Short mmCIF file of C-alpha atoms and ligand atoms in Angstrom, two decimals:
data_model
loop_
_atom_site.label_atom_id
_atom_site.label_comp_id
_atom_site.label_asym_id
_atom_site.label_seq_id
_atom_site.Cartn_x
_atom_site.Cartn_y
_atom_site.Cartn_z
CA MET A 1 112.53 142.85 88.15
CA LEU A 2 111.41 140.54 85.36
CA CYS A 3 108.50 138.20 86.09
CA LEU A 4 107.72 135.28 83.81
CA SER A 5 104.40 134.06 85.14
CA GLY A 6 100.93 132.90 84.30
CA HIS A 7 97.91 135.19 84.43
CA ASP A 8 95.30 134.39 87.07
CA PRO A 9 92.08 136.30 86.36
CA THR A 10 91.18 136.41 90.09
CA GLY A 11 94.33 138.41 90.82
CA GLY A 12 95.17 136.05 93.68
CA ALA A 13 98.12 134.23 92.11
CA GLY A 14 100.29 134.59 89.01
CA LEU A 15 101.38 137.86 87.55
CA GLN A 16 99.15 140.15 89.60
CA ALA A 17 100.42 138.55 92.81
CA ASP A 18 103.97 139.10 91.60
CA ALA A 19 103.47 142.74 90.61
CA GLU A 20 101.71 143.64 93.86
CA ALA A 21 104.21 141.85 96.10
CA ILE A 22 107.12 143.44 94.25
CA ALA A 23 105.59 146.92 94.39
CA ALA A 24 105.02 146.48 98.13
CA GLN A 25 108.78 145.86 98.59
CA GLY A 26 109.53 149.06 96.63
CA GLY A 27 110.35 147.34 93.32
CA HIS A 28 108.85 147.45 89.85
CA ALA A 29 107.83 144.36 87.86
CA VAL A 30 108.23 144.13 84.13
CA SER A 31 106.56 140.96 82.94
CA VAL A 32 105.85 138.46 80.22
CA ILE A 33 102.85 136.15 80.55
CA THR A 34 103.79 132.49 80.11
CA ALA A 35 100.19 131.25 80.02
CA GLN A 36 96.65 132.49 80.33
CA THR A 37 94.30 130.59 82.59
CA VAL A 38 90.60 130.19 83.17
CA GLN A 39 90.26 130.01 86.94
CA ASN A 40 88.37 131.15 90.00
CA THR A 41 89.39 131.40 93.65
CA ASP A 42 88.85 127.66 94.00
CA ASN A 43 90.69 126.01 91.11
CA VAL A 44 92.23 126.29 87.61
CA LEU A 45 89.96 125.09 84.79
CA GLU A 46 92.02 125.74 81.63
CA VAL A 47 95.56 126.79 80.70
CA ARG A 48 96.62 128.25 77.36
CA SER A 49 100.35 128.57 76.94
CA THR A 50 102.08 131.53 75.27
CA ASP A 51 103.85 130.64 72.05
CA TRP A 52 107.60 130.27 72.84
CA GLN A 53 108.76 132.57 70.02
CA TRP A 54 106.46 135.30 71.31
CA LEU A 55 107.76 134.81 74.85
CA ASP A 56 111.34 135.03 73.62
CA GLN A 57 110.70 138.16 71.59
CA ALA A 58 109.01 139.88 74.54
CA ILE A 59 111.89 139.01 76.91
CA GLU A 60 114.48 140.20 74.39
CA CYS A 61 112.64 143.49 73.93
CA LEU A 62 112.57 144.13 77.70
CA MET A 63 116.21 143.11 78.13
CA ALA A 64 117.29 145.68 75.56
CA ASP A 65 115.38 148.43 77.34
CA CYS A 66 115.18 147.81 81.08
CA ASP A 67 117.57 147.44 84.00
CA ILE A 68 116.64 143.94 85.15
CA ARG A 69 118.12 143.11 88.56
CA CYS A 70 116.35 139.86 89.35
CA VAL A 71 114.06 137.35 87.62
CA LYS A 72 111.08 135.59 89.16
CA LEU A 73 109.81 132.49 87.41
CA GLY A 74 106.35 131.12 88.13
CA LEU A 75 104.12 128.94 85.98
CA ILE A 76 105.98 127.68 82.90
CA GLY A 77 103.51 127.24 80.06
CA SER A 78 105.16 124.50 77.99
CA VAL A 79 108.30 122.40 77.58
CA GLU A 80 109.26 124.59 74.60
CA GLN A 81 109.47 127.65 76.86
CA VAL A 82 112.15 126.10 79.10
CA PRO A 83 115.22 126.35 76.79
CA VAL A 84 114.15 129.86 75.76
CA ILE A 85 114.00 130.97 79.39
CA ALA A 86 117.29 129.20 80.21
CA ARG A 87 119.08 130.96 77.37
CA ARG A 88 117.80 134.38 78.44
CA LEU A 89 118.76 133.72 82.09
CA ARG A 90 122.32 132.88 81.01
CA GLN A 91 122.48 136.22 79.21
CA LEU A 92 120.99 138.20 82.08
CA ARG A 93 123.24 136.83 84.86
CA VAL A 94 121.10 138.17 87.72
CA PRO A 95 119.61 136.38 90.76
CA VAL A 96 116.70 134.10 89.89
CA VAL A 97 113.83 132.96 92.10
CA LEU A 98 112.03 129.90 90.76
CA ASP A 99 108.64 129.00 92.22
CA PRO A 100 107.62 125.65 90.73
CA VAL A 101 103.91 125.74 89.92
CA LEU A 102 103.23 122.05 89.49
CA ARG A 103 99.65 121.81 90.71
CA ALA A 104 97.05 124.39 91.72
CA GLY A 105 95.97 124.58 95.36
CA GLY A 106 92.53 123.47 94.13
CA GLY A 107 94.05 120.28 92.66
CA ALA A 108 94.35 121.04 88.91
CA GLU A 109 97.49 119.64 87.29
CA LEU A 110 99.69 122.44 85.89
CA SER A 111 102.79 120.54 84.76
CA SER A 112 103.77 117.34 82.97
CA GLN A 113 106.53 114.86 83.88
CA SER A 114 108.62 116.13 80.98
CA LEU A 115 108.24 119.75 82.07
CA GLN A 116 109.32 118.83 85.60
CA ALA A 117 112.39 117.00 84.27
CA LEU A 118 113.40 120.00 82.13
CA LEU A 119 112.87 122.38 85.02
CA LEU A 120 115.33 120.37 87.13
CA GLU A 121 117.82 119.92 84.32
CA GLN A 122 117.82 123.36 82.66
CA LEU A 123 116.43 125.90 85.13
CA LEU A 124 117.65 124.75 88.55
CA PRO A 125 121.34 125.26 87.63
CA LEU A 126 120.50 128.92 86.92
CA THR A 127 118.40 129.45 90.06
CA THR A 128 119.41 131.37 93.17
CA VAL A 129 116.42 130.52 95.39
CA PHE A 130 114.08 127.63 94.58
CA THR A 131 110.79 127.70 96.52
CA PRO A 132 108.86 124.42 96.36
CA ASN A 133 106.24 123.60 98.97
CA ALA A 134 106.62 120.22 100.70
CA ALA A 135 104.37 118.39 98.21
CA GLU A 136 106.26 119.85 95.23
CA ALA A 137 109.64 118.93 96.76
CA ARG A 138 108.49 115.32 97.29
CA ARG A 139 107.09 115.18 93.79
CA LEU A 140 110.32 116.43 92.22
CA VAL A 141 112.42 113.94 94.20
CA PRO A 142 110.35 110.77 94.27
CA GLY A 143 111.48 108.18 96.83
CA ALA A 144 113.40 110.68 99.00
CA ARG A 145 113.53 109.71 102.72
CA ASP A 146 112.44 113.09 104.02
CA LEU A 147 112.33 116.77 103.11
CA SER A 148 115.97 117.34 103.91
CA SER A 149 117.00 114.61 101.42
CA CYS A 150 114.68 116.25 98.88
CA ALA A 151 116.50 119.55 99.47
CA GLU A 152 119.90 117.88 99.17
CA SER A 153 118.97 116.36 95.83
CA LEU A 154 117.52 119.66 94.55
CA LEU A 155 120.70 121.52 95.58
CA GLN A 156 122.71 118.98 93.62
CA HIS A 157 120.93 120.17 90.48
CA GLY A 158 122.79 123.45 90.94
CA CYS A 159 120.57 126.01 92.65
CA ASP A 160 122.12 128.03 95.50
CA TYR A 161 119.25 127.78 98.01
CA VAL A 162 116.12 125.71 98.43
CA LEU A 163 113.31 127.07 100.61
CA ILE A 164 110.83 124.27 101.31
CA THR A 165 107.60 125.77 102.60
CA GLY A 166 105.25 123.89 104.89
CA GLY A 167 101.97 125.73 104.36
CA ASP A 168 100.56 122.59 102.75
CA GLU A 169 101.64 120.31 105.62
CA PRO A 170 99.51 119.51 108.68
CA GLY A 171 100.18 121.02 112.13
CA ALA A 172 99.57 124.13 114.22
CA VAL A 173 102.83 125.70 113.09
CA VAL A 174 103.92 126.37 109.50
CA SER A 175 107.55 125.44 109.22
CA ASN A 176 109.64 126.71 106.29
CA THR A 177 113.26 125.58 105.95
CA LEU A 178 116.03 127.24 103.96
CA TYR A 179 118.72 124.83 102.74
CA ALA A 180 122.10 125.67 101.18
CA SER A 181 124.96 123.32 100.27
CA ALA A 182 127.59 124.72 102.58
CA ALA A 183 125.50 125.82 105.58
CA ALA A 184 123.20 124.31 108.18
CA PRO A 185 119.48 124.53 107.36
CA VAL A 186 117.64 127.53 108.80
CA ARG A 187 114.12 126.90 110.04
CA PHE A 188 111.42 129.57 110.24
CA GLU A 189 108.19 128.97 112.11
CA TRP A 190 104.92 130.82 111.69
CA PRO A 191 101.57 130.38 113.40
CA ARG A 192 99.15 128.56 111.12
CA LEU A 193 96.24 130.80 110.16
CA ALA A 194 92.75 129.33 110.18
CA GLU A 195 92.22 129.27 106.39
CA THR A 196 93.92 128.15 103.20
CA PHE A 197 94.84 130.83 100.69
CA HIS A 198 95.13 131.22 96.94
CA GLY A 199 98.39 132.83 95.80
CA ALA A 200 100.46 132.61 98.98
CA GLY A 201 103.37 130.88 97.18
CA CYS A 202 103.55 133.47 94.39
CA THR A 203 103.48 136.26 96.98
CA LEU A 204 106.37 134.78 98.95
CA ALA A 205 108.55 134.00 95.92
CA SER A 206 108.05 137.45 94.40
CA ALA A 207 108.79 139.19 97.68
CA ILE A 208 112.03 137.17 97.93
CA ALA A 209 112.94 138.18 94.38
CA ALA A 210 112.31 141.87 95.14
CA GLN A 211 114.40 141.67 98.31
CA LEU A 212 117.25 140.11 96.30
CA ALA A 213 116.90 142.87 93.69
CA LEU A 214 117.30 145.39 96.52
CA GLY A 215 120.68 143.80 97.18
CA HIS A 216 119.94 141.72 100.27
CA LYS A 217 121.58 138.34 100.80
CA ALA A 218 119.36 135.29 100.40
CA GLY A 219 118.94 134.61 104.16
CA LEU A 220 117.69 138.12 104.89
CA ALA A 221 115.61 138.27 101.68
CA VAL A 222 113.84 135.04 102.65
CA GLU A 223 113.24 136.24 106.21
CA ARG A 224 111.82 139.61 105.17
CA ALA A 225 109.66 138.06 102.44
CA GLN A 226 108.12 135.62 104.92
CA THR A 227 107.27 138.43 107.34
CA TYR A 228 105.61 140.33 104.50
CA THR A 229 103.70 137.24 103.32
CA GLN A 230 102.46 136.44 106.84
CA HIS A 231 101.22 140.02 107.11
CA SER A 232 99.48 139.77 103.70
CA LEU A 233 97.75 136.54 104.75
CA ARG A 234 96.53 138.15 107.97
CA GLN A 235 94.77 140.80 105.90
CA ALA A 236 93.58 138.45 103.16
CA LEU A 237 90.69 139.51 100.92
CA ARG A 238 87.60 137.59 99.98
CA VAL A 239 87.14 138.28 96.26
CA GLY A 240 85.21 135.11 95.44
CA GLN A 241 83.60 132.11 97.05
CA GLY A 242 86.71 129.92 97.22
CA ARG A 243 89.95 130.61 99.06
CA ARG A 244 90.88 134.11 100.22
CA ILE A 245 93.76 135.91 98.50
CA PRO A 246 96.65 137.67 100.24
CA GLY A 247 96.10 141.39 100.93
CA ARG A 248 99.39 142.55 99.46
CA VAL A 249 98.57 146.23 99.24
CA ARG A 250 96.30 148.54 101.22
CA HIS A 251 92.75 148.29 99.89
CA ARG A 252 89.94 150.78 100.49
CA VAL A 253 87.14 149.01 98.58
N1 PLP B 301 97.52 130.14 88.50
C1 PLP B 301 98.71 130.69 88.32
C2 PLP B 301 98.93 131.52 87.11
C3 PLP B 301 99.73 130.49 89.27
O1 PLP B 301 100.94 131.04 89.11
C4 PLP B 301 99.44 129.69 90.43
C5 PLP B 301 100.44 129.46 91.47
O2 PLP B 301 101.54 129.90 91.48
C6 PLP B 301 98.17 129.13 90.58
C7 PLP B 301 97.25 129.38 89.60
C8 PLP B 301 97.83 128.30 91.76
O3 PLP B 301 97.86 129.04 92.93
P1 PLP B 301 97.40 128.36 94.28
O4 PLP B 301 98.12 127.06 94.35
O5 PLP B 301 97.81 129.29 95.35
O6 PLP B 301 95.94 128.20 94.18
#
């Protein structure tokens, strides 16, 4: 599994979330950091993007050495990184899970308009499962009537599946819906837990990627990954004073 993600020093989101969620499914993450961040469990304060040539060199080096069965994309550090990633994905030809990290849960902006446009144009056509939350889906398809029209428009960009998650929506039930072009939408409902979490989206997307790498079809991968994420949220850890982070592995201290 190759993860291209940002580093979150709290360990709640980003690369650490990916590596833990993937290990918990029985997979191994090899990774290249797309950006470093200054952040706490509440919000992101600063982002410093990895130079695109460095990113490319690191991906190439891993591709020559490792058996990569799936790619998980998280925070993209700059517009320059997008064509580099797209080119490497075309060479790899493995399932891709793309989790758009447009804005931090704490409100910090993590993407520009031009980055969002490039993501739709260059990365969605190479994506197997795209995992926006409801706010991200609406933001990427401005003016859409409802979430199902958002999904329709996102599918038209060329990804195979869109999973719109509802953790950021109001209501006693969290409703996540999996859309595909040629099939009826599949809705999953989960009880809403009392708190908000930091890193839930990264956990879910990485678990989906690991399940795909194990050879499961997208429907089953998405279902299993949600069960795992729900379980991780139920045993969330308090590592700071802001939001709790998913308990993705068994902790003793
Ligand atoms: N930092 C990094 C590196 C991330 O990848 C993400 C989300 O994917 C965040 C911060 C924001 O996480 P959250 O919205 O759960 O706070």
